[in-house]
CSV table of C-alpha atoms in Angstrom, one decimal:
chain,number,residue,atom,x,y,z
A,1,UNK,CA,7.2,50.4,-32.4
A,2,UNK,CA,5.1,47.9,-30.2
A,3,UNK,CA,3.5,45.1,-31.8
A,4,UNK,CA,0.2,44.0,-31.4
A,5,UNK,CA,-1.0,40.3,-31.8
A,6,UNK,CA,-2.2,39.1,-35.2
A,7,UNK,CA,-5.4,37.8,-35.7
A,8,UNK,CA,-3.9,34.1,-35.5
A,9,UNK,CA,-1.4,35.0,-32.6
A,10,UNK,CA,-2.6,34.1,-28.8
A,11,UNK,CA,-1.9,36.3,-26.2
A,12,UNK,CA,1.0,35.3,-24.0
A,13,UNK,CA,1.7,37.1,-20.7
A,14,UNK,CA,5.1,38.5,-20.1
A,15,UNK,CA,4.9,38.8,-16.8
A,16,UNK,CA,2.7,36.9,-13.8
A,17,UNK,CA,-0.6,36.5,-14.0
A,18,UNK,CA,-2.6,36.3,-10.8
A,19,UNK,CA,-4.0,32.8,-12.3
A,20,UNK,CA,-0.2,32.0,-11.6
A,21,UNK,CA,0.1,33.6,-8.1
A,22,UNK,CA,-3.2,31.7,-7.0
A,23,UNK,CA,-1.7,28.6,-8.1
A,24,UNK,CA,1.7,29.1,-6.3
A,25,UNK,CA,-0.2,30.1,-3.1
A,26,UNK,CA,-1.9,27.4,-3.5
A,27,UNK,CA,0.9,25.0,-3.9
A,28,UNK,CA,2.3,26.2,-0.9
A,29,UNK,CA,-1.5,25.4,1.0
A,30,UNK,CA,-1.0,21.9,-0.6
A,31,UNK,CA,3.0,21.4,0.7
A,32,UNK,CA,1.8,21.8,4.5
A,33,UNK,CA,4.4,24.4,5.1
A,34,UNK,CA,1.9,26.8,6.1
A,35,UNK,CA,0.4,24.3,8.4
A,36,UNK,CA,3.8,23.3,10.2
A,37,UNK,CA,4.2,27.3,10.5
A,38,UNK,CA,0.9,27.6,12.3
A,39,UNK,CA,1.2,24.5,14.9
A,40,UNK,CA,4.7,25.6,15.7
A,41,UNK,CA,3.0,28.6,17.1
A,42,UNK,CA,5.6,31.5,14.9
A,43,UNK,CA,4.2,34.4,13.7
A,44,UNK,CA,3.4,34.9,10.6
A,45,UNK,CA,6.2,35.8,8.0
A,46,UNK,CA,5.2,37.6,4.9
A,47,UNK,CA,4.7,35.0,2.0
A,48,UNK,CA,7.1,36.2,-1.1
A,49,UNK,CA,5.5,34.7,-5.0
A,50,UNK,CA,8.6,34.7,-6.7
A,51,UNK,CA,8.3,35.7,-10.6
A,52,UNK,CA,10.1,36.7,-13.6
A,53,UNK,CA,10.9,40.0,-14.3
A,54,UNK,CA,10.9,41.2,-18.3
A,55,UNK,CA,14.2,43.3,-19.5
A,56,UNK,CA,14.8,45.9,-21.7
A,57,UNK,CA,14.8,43.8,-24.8
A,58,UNK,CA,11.0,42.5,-23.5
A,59,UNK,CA,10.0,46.2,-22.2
A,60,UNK,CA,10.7,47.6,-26.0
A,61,UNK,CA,9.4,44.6,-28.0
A,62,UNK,CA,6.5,43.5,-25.7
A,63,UNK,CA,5.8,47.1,-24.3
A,64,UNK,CA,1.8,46.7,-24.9
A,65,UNK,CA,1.6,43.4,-23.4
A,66,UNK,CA,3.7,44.0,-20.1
A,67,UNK,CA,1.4,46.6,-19.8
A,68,UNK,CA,-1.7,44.6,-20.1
A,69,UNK,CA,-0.3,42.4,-17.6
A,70,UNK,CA,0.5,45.0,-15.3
A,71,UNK,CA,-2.9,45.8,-15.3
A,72,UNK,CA,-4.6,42.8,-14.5
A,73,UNK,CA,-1.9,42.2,-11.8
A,74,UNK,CA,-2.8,45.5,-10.5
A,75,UNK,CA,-7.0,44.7,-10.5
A,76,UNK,CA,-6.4,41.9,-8.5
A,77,UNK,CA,-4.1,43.3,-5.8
A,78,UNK,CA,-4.6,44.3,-2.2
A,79,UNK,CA,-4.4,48.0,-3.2
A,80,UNK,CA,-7.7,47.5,-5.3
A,81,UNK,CA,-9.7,44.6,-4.1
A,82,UNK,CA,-8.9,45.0,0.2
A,83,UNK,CA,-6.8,41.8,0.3
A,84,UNK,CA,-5.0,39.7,-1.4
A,85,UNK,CA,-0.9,39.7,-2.6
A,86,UNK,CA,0.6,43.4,-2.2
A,87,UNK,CA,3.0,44.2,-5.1
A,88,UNK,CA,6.3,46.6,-4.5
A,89,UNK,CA,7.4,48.8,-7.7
A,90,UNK,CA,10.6,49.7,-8.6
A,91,UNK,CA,12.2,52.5,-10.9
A,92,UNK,CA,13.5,50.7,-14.2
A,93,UNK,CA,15.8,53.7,-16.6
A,94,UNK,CA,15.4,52.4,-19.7
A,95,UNK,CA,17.2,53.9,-23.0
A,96,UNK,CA,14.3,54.7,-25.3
A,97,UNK,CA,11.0,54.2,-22.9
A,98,UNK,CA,12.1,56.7,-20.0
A,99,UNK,CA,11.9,55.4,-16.4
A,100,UNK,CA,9.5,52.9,-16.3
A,101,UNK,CA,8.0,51.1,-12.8
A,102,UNK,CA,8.0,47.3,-12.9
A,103,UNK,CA,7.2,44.9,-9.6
A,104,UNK,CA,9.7,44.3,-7.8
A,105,UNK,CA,8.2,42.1,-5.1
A,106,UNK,CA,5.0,40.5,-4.9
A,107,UNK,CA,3.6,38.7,-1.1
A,108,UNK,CA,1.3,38.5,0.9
A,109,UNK,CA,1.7,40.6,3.9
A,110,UNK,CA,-0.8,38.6,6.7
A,111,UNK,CA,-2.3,35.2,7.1
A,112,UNK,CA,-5.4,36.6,6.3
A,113,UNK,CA,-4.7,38.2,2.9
A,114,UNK,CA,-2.9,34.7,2.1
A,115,UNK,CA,-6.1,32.7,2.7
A,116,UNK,CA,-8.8,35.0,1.7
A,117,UNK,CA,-6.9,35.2,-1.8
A,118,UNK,CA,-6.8,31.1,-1.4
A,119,UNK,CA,-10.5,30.5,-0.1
A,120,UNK,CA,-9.1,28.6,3.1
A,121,UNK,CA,-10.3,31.2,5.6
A,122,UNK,CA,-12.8,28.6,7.1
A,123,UNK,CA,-10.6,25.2,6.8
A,124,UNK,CA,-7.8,27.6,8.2
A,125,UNK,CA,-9.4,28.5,11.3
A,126,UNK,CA,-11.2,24.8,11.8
A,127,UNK,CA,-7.5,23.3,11.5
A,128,UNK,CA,-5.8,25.9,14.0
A,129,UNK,CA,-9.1,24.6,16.2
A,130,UNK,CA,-9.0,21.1,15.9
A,131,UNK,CA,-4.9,20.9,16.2
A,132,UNK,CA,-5.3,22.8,19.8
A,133,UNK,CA,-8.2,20.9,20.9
A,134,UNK,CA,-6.2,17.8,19.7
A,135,UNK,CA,-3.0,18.3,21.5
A,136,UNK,CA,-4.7,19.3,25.1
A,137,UNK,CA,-6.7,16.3,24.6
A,138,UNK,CA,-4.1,13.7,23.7
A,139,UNK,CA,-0.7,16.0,24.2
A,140,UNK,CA,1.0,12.3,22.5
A,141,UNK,CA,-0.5,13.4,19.1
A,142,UNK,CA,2.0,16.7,19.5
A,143,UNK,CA,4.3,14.8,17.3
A,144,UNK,CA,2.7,13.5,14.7
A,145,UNK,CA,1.1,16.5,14.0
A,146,UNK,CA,3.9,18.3,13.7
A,147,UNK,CA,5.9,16.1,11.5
A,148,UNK,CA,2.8,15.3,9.2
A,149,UNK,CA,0.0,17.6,9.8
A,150,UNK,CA,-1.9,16.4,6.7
A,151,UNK,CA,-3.3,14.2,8.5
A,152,UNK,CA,-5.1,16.3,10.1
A,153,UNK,CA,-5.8,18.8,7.0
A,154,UNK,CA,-7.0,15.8,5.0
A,155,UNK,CA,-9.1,14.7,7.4
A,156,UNK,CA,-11.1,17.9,9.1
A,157,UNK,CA,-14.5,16.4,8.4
A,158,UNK,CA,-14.2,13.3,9.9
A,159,UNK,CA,-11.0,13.8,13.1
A,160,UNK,CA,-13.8,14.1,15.8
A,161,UNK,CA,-14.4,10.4,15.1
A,162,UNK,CA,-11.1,9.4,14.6
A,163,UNK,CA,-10.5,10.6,17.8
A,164,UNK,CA,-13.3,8.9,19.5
A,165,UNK,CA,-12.5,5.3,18.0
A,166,UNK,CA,-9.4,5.9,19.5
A,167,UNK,CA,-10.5,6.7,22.7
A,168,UNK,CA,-12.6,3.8,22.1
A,169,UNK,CA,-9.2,1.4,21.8
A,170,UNK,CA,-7.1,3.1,25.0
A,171,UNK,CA,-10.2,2.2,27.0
A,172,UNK,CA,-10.6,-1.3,25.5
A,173,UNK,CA,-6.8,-2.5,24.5
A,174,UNK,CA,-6.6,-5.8,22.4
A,175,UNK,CA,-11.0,-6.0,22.6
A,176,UNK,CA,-10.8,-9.8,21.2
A,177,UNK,CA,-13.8,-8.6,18.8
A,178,UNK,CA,-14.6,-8.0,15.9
A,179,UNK,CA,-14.8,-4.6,14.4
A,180,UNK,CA,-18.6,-4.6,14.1
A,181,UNK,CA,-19.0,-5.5,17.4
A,182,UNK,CA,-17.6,-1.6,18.7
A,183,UNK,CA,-20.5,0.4,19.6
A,184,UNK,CA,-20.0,4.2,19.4
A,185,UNK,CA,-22.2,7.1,19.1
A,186,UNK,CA,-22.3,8.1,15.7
A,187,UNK,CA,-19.5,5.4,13.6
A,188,UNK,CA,-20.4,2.6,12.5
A,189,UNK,CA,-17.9,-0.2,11.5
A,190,UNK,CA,-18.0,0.6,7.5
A,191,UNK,CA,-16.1,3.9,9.3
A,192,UNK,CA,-13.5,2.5,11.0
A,193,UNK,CA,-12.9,-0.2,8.3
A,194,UNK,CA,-12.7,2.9,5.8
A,195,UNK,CA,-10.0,4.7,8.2
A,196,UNK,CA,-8.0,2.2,9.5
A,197,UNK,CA,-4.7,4.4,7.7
A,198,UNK,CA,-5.6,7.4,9.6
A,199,UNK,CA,-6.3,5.0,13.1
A,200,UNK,CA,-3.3,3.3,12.4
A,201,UNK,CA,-1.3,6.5,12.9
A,202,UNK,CA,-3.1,8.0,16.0
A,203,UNK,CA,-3.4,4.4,17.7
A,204,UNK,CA,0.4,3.8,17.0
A,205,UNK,CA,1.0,7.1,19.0
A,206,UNK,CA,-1.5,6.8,21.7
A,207,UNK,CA,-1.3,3.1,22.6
A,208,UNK,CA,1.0,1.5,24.8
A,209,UNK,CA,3.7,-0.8,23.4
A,210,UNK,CA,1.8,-4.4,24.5
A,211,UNK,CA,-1.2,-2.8,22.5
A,212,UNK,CA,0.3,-3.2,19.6
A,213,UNK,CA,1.7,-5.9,17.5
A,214,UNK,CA,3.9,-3.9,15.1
A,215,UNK,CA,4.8,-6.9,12.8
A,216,UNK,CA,1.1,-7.6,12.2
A,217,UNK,CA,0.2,-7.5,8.6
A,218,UNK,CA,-3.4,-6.3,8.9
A,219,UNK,CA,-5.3,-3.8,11.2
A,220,UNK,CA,-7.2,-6.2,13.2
A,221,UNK,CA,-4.1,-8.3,14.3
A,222,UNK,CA,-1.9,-5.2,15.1
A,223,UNK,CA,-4.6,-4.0,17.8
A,224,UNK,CA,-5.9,-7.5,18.9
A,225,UNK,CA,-9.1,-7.5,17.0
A,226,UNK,CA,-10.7,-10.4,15.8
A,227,UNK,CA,-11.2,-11.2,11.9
A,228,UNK,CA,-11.9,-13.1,9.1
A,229,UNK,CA,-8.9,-15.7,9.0
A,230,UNK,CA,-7.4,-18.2,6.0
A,231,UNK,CA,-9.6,-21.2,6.3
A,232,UNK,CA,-7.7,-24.4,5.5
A,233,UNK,CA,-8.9,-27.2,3.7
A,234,UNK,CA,-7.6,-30.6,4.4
A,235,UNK,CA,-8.4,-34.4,4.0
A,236,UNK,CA,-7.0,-37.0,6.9
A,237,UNK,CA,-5.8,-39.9,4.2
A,238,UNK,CA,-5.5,-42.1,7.2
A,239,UNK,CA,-8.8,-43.5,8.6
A,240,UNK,CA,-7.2,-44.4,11.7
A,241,UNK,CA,-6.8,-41.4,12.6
A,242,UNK,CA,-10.1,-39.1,11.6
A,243,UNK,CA,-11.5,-36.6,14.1
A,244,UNK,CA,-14.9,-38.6,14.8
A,245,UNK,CA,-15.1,-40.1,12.1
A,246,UNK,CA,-14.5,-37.2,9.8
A,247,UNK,CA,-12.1,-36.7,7.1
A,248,UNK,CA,-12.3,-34.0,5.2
A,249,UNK,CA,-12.6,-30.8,7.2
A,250,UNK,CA,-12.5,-27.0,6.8
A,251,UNK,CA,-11.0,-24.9,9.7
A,252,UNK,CA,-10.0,-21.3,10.6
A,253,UNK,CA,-6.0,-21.1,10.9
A,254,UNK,CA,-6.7,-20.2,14.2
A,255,UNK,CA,-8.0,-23.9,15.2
A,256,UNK,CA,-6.1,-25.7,12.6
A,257,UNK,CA,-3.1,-24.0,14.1
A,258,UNK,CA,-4.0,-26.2,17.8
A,259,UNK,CA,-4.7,-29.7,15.8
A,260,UNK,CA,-2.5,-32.3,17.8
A,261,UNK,CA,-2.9,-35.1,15.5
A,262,UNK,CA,-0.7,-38.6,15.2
A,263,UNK,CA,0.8,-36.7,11.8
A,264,UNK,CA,4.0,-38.2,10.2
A,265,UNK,CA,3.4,-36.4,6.8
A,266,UNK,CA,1.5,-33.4,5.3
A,267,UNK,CA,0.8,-32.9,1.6
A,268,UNK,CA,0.1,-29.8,0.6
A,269,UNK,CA,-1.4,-29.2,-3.1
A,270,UNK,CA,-3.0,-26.6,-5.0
A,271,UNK,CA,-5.5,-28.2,-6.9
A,272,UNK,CA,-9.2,-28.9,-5.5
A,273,UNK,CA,-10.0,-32.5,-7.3
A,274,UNK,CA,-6.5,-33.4,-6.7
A,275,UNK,CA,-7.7,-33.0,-3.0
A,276,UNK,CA,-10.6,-34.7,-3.0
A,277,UNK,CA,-9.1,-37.8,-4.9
A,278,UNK,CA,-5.5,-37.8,-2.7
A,279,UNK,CA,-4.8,-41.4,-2.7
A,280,UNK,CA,-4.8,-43.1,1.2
A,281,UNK,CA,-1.3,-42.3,2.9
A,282,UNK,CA,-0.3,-43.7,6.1
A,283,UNK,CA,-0.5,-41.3,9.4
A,284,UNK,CA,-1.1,-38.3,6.4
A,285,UNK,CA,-3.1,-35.0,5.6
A,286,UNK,CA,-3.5,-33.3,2.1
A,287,UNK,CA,-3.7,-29.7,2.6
A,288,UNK,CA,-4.9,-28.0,-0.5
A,289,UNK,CA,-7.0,-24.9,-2.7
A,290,UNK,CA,-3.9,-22.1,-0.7
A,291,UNK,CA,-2.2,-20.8,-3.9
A,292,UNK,CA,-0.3,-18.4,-2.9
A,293,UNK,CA,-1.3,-18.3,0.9
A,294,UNK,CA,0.6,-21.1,1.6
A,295,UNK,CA,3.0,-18.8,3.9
A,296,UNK,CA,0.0,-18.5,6.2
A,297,UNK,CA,0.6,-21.9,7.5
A,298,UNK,CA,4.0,-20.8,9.0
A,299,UNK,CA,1.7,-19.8,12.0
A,300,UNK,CA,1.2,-23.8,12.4
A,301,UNK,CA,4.8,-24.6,14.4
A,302,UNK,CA,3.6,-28.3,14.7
A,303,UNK,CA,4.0,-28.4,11.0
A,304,UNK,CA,7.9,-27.8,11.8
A,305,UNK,CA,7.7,-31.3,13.1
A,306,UNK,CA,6.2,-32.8,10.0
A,307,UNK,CA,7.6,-34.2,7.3
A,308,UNK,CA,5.9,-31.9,4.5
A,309,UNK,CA,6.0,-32.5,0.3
A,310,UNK,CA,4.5,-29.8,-2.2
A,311,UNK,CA,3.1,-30.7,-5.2
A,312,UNK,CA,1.8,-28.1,-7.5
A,313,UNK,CA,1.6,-27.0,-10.7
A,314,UNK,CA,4.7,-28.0,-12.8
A,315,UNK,CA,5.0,-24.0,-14.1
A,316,UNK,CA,7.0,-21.1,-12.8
A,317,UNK,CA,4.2,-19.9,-10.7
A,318,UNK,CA,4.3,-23.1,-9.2
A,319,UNK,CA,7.4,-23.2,-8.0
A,320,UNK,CA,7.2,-19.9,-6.4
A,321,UNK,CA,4.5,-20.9,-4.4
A,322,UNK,CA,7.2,-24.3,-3.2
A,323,UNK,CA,9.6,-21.7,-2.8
A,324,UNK,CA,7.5,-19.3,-0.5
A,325,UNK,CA,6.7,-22.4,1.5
A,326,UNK,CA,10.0,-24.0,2.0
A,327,UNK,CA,11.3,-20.4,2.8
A,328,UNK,CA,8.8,-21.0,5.9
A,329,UNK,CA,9.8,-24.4,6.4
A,330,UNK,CA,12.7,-25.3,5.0
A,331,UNK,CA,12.6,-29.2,4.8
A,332,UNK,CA,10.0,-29.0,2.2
A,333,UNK,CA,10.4,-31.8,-0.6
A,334,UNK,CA,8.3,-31.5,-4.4
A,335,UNK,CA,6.5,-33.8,-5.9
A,336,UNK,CA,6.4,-34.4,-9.3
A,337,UNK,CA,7.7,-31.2,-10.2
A,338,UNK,CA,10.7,-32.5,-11.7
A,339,UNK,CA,12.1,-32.8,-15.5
A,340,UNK,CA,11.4,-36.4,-15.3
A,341,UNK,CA,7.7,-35.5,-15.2
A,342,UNK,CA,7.8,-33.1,-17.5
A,343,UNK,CA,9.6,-34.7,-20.3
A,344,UNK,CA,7.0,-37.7,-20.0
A,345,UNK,CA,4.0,-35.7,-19.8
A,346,UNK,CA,5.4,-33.2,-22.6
A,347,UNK,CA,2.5,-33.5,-25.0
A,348,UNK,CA,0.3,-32.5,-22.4
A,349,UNK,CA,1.5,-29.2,-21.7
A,350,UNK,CA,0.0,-25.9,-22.3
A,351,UNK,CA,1.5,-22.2,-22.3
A,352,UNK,CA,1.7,-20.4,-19.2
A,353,UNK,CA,0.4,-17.3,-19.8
A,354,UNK,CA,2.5,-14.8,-17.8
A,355,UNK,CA,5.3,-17.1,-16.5
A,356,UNK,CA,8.0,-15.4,-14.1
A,357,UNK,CA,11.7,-14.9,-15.0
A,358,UNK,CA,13.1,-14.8,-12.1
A,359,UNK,CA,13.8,-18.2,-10.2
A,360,UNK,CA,12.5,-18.1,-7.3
A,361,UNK,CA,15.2,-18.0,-3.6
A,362,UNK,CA,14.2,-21.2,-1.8
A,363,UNK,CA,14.7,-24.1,-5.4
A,364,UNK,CA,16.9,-26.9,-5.0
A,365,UNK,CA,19.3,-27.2,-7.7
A,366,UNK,CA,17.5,-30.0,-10.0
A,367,UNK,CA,14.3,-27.5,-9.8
A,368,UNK,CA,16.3,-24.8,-10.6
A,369,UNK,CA,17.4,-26.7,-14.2
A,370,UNK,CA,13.5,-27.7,-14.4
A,371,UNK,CA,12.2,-24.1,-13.7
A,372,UNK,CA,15.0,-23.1,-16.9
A,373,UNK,CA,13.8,-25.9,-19.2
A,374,UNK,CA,10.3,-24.6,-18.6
A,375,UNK,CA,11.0,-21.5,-20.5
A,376,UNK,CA,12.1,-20.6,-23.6
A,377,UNK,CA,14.6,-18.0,-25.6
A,378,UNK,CA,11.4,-16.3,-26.8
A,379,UNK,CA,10.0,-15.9,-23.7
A,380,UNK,CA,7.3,-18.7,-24.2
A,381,UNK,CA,7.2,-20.7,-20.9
A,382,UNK,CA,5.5,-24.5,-20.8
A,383,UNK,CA,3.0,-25.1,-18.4
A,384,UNK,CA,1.8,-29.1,-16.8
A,385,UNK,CA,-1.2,-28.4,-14.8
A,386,UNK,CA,-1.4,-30.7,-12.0
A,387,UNK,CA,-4.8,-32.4,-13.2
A,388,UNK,CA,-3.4,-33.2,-16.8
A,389,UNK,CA,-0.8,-35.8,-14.7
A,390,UNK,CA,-2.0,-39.7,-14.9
A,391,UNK,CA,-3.5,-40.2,-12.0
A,392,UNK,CA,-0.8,-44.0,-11.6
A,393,UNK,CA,1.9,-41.0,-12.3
A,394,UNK,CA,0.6,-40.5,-8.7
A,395,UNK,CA,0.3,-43.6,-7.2
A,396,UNK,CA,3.8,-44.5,-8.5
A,397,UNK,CA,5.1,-41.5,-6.6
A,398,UNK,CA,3.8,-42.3,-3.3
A,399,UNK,CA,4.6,-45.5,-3.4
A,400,UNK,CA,8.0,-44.4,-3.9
A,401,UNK,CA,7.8,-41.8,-0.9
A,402,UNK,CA,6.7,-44.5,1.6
A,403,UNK,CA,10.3,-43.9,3.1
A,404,UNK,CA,10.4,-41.2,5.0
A,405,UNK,CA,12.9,-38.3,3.9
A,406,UNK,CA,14.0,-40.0,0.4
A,407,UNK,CA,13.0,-36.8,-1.5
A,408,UNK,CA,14.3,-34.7,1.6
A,409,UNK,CA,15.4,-31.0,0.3
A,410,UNK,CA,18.7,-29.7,0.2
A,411,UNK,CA,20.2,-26.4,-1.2
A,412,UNK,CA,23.1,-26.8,-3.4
């Protein structure tokens, strides 16, 4: 005997809905496989749904749901709606039911059926378009097509401009201007700085090799486009040597990169006071307010040349900032960032708040031991903010670094 649900009981299907099918064909839409099958120019291969099949136990326990199931299966099918998945029955003896006939394969037998079932009829036909226009235009785009056609797919609406800012950048390699400078028809530099993923990929495939800088970090440097660079803050601590007459200056990397100063040392610091108040230093700078863009003044090579000291925050984050900078420049010495200073300014501490726990690569071996006594068992790490430090702490220090290289780094 069949049994029917309770009144408490929900309805579970035994077999495939067409809910399920939809969703399948759609997950195939979404994997790009019928995308790649369409620009490799194959015909098209029915699509097969795969499902479960019930067995005899299900057919006599479940008879009045399989057959509910059936039936919606059936309403939704090619045979009754014109298009859509096709199902193939097959006999099925069974012992006490008779012969029954169950689906044995479910597909889609043409394109069309697939994406009619799928609403994609439109963006179907406008991809197919777009990929042929594409490839006769630029026949270099072949390949990344192929290998990733999402991005065309993901981008229908919007791959006539893409193409036309790319144009844009064969006809004008490495423009020496900034992104709102382009003027084209139609895009405006919000679009391009909104697309530079999508640019990135056609440009890398349609420029020549000295068009591109492939170990650039950002957009702008990669296709020789100006931007928005690190400005560096710095005080001259020697008078004799201010640009006329200045001392404390602001410039782009890109000019502070070309300074030819009479430079035997360069502090570098984090805090902003501490910079303003540097003590005097003979033939000296005080860099300061990078955090942790301090790697940007790698691009500087007359720093190479320089004797160069650190002096931040006596925390873990502090130290990783010395250690991205010595990793640049590896004679970098610390100052006061060493368990003498700590243990006499101990009572001025404070808690870091998320220190690290790993020690940073680039650490001598005495700031390795103060980077460990900075944290505790419990995970509690101490924290000496550079403007807590006496400011004679400072003097004393400089006084003491007068000769050149006694604090010189050295990895142990």
């Amino acid at each position: 005997m069949n049994r029917a649900p309770t009144m408490i009981e929900k309805w579970i299907p035994i077999m495939i809905t067409p809910q399920d099918i939809r969703a399948k064909a759609l997950r195939h839409w979404s994997s790009y496989a019928y995308h790649r099958n369409r620009l490799s120019g194959a015909p098209w291969q029915a699509l097969d749904i795969p499902f479960g099949k019930p067995g005899g136990r299900e057919l006599l326990t479940e008879f009045a749901s399989i057959g509910k199931s059936l039936h919606d299966l059936q309403a939704s099918a090619k045979a009754t709606q014109g298009y859509g998945y096709r199902i193939d029955f097959e006999p099925v003896a069974h012992r006490q039911l008779g012969e029954q006939h169950l689906p044995d394969r479910i597909y889609f037998e043409t394109e069309q059926d697939f994406l009619r079932f799928i609403g994609k009829q439109r963006e179907a036909a406008q991809f197919k378009q777009l990929a042929e226009q594409t490839i006769e235009r630029h026949p270099a785009l072949a390949g990344v097509l192929h290998g990733k056609p999402r991005w065309l797919s993901d981008n229908l609406a919007v791959w006539g401009k893409l193409l036309s800012v790319a144009d844009w950048f064969i006809a004008h390699r490495r423009p020496d201007m900034f992104i709102r400078q382009i003027d084209l028809p139609g895009i405006d530099s919000k679009f391009i700085e909104q697309h530079k993923t999508q640019l990135t990929v056609l440009l890398d495939a349609l420029l020549p090799p000295p068009a591109i800088e492939r170990g650039a970090k950002s957009f702008e440097q990669r296709y020789g486009l100006r931007f928005d660079q690190h400005l560096i803050r710095f005080r001259l601590l020697d008078s004799s040597i201010a640009l006329a007459g200045l001392t404390d200056l602001t410039l782009p990397l890109e000019d502070f990169c070309r300074l030819e100063l009479p430079l035997e040392t360069v502090f570098v610091t984090e805090n902003k006071v501490n910079g303003l108040v540097f003590p005097a230093f003979p033939g000296s700078m005080v860099i300061f307010m990078l955090g942790y863009g301090v790697g940007s003044l790698a691009e500087a090579g007359w720093l190479k040349n320089k004797r160069i000291i650190y002096w931040g925050d006596l925390d873990t984050h502090g130290f990783a900032m010395l250690s991205r900078l010595r990793e640049k420049f590896p004679h970098v010495e610390s100052m006061l960032m060493d368990s003498t200073t700590l243990a006499k300014n101990r009572t001025l501490c404070v808690t870091e708040p998320s220190p690290l726990k790993e020690i940073p690569a680039f650490l001598t071996e005495a700031e390795r031991a103060t980077f460990n006594a900075l944290l505790s068992p419990g995970g509690i790490a101490l924290r000496l903010e550079q403007e807590r430090i006496p400011f004679g702490q400072i003097e004393a220090f400089l006084r003491g670094a007068v000769r050149i290289g006694e604090t010189g780094y050295r990895i142990t």
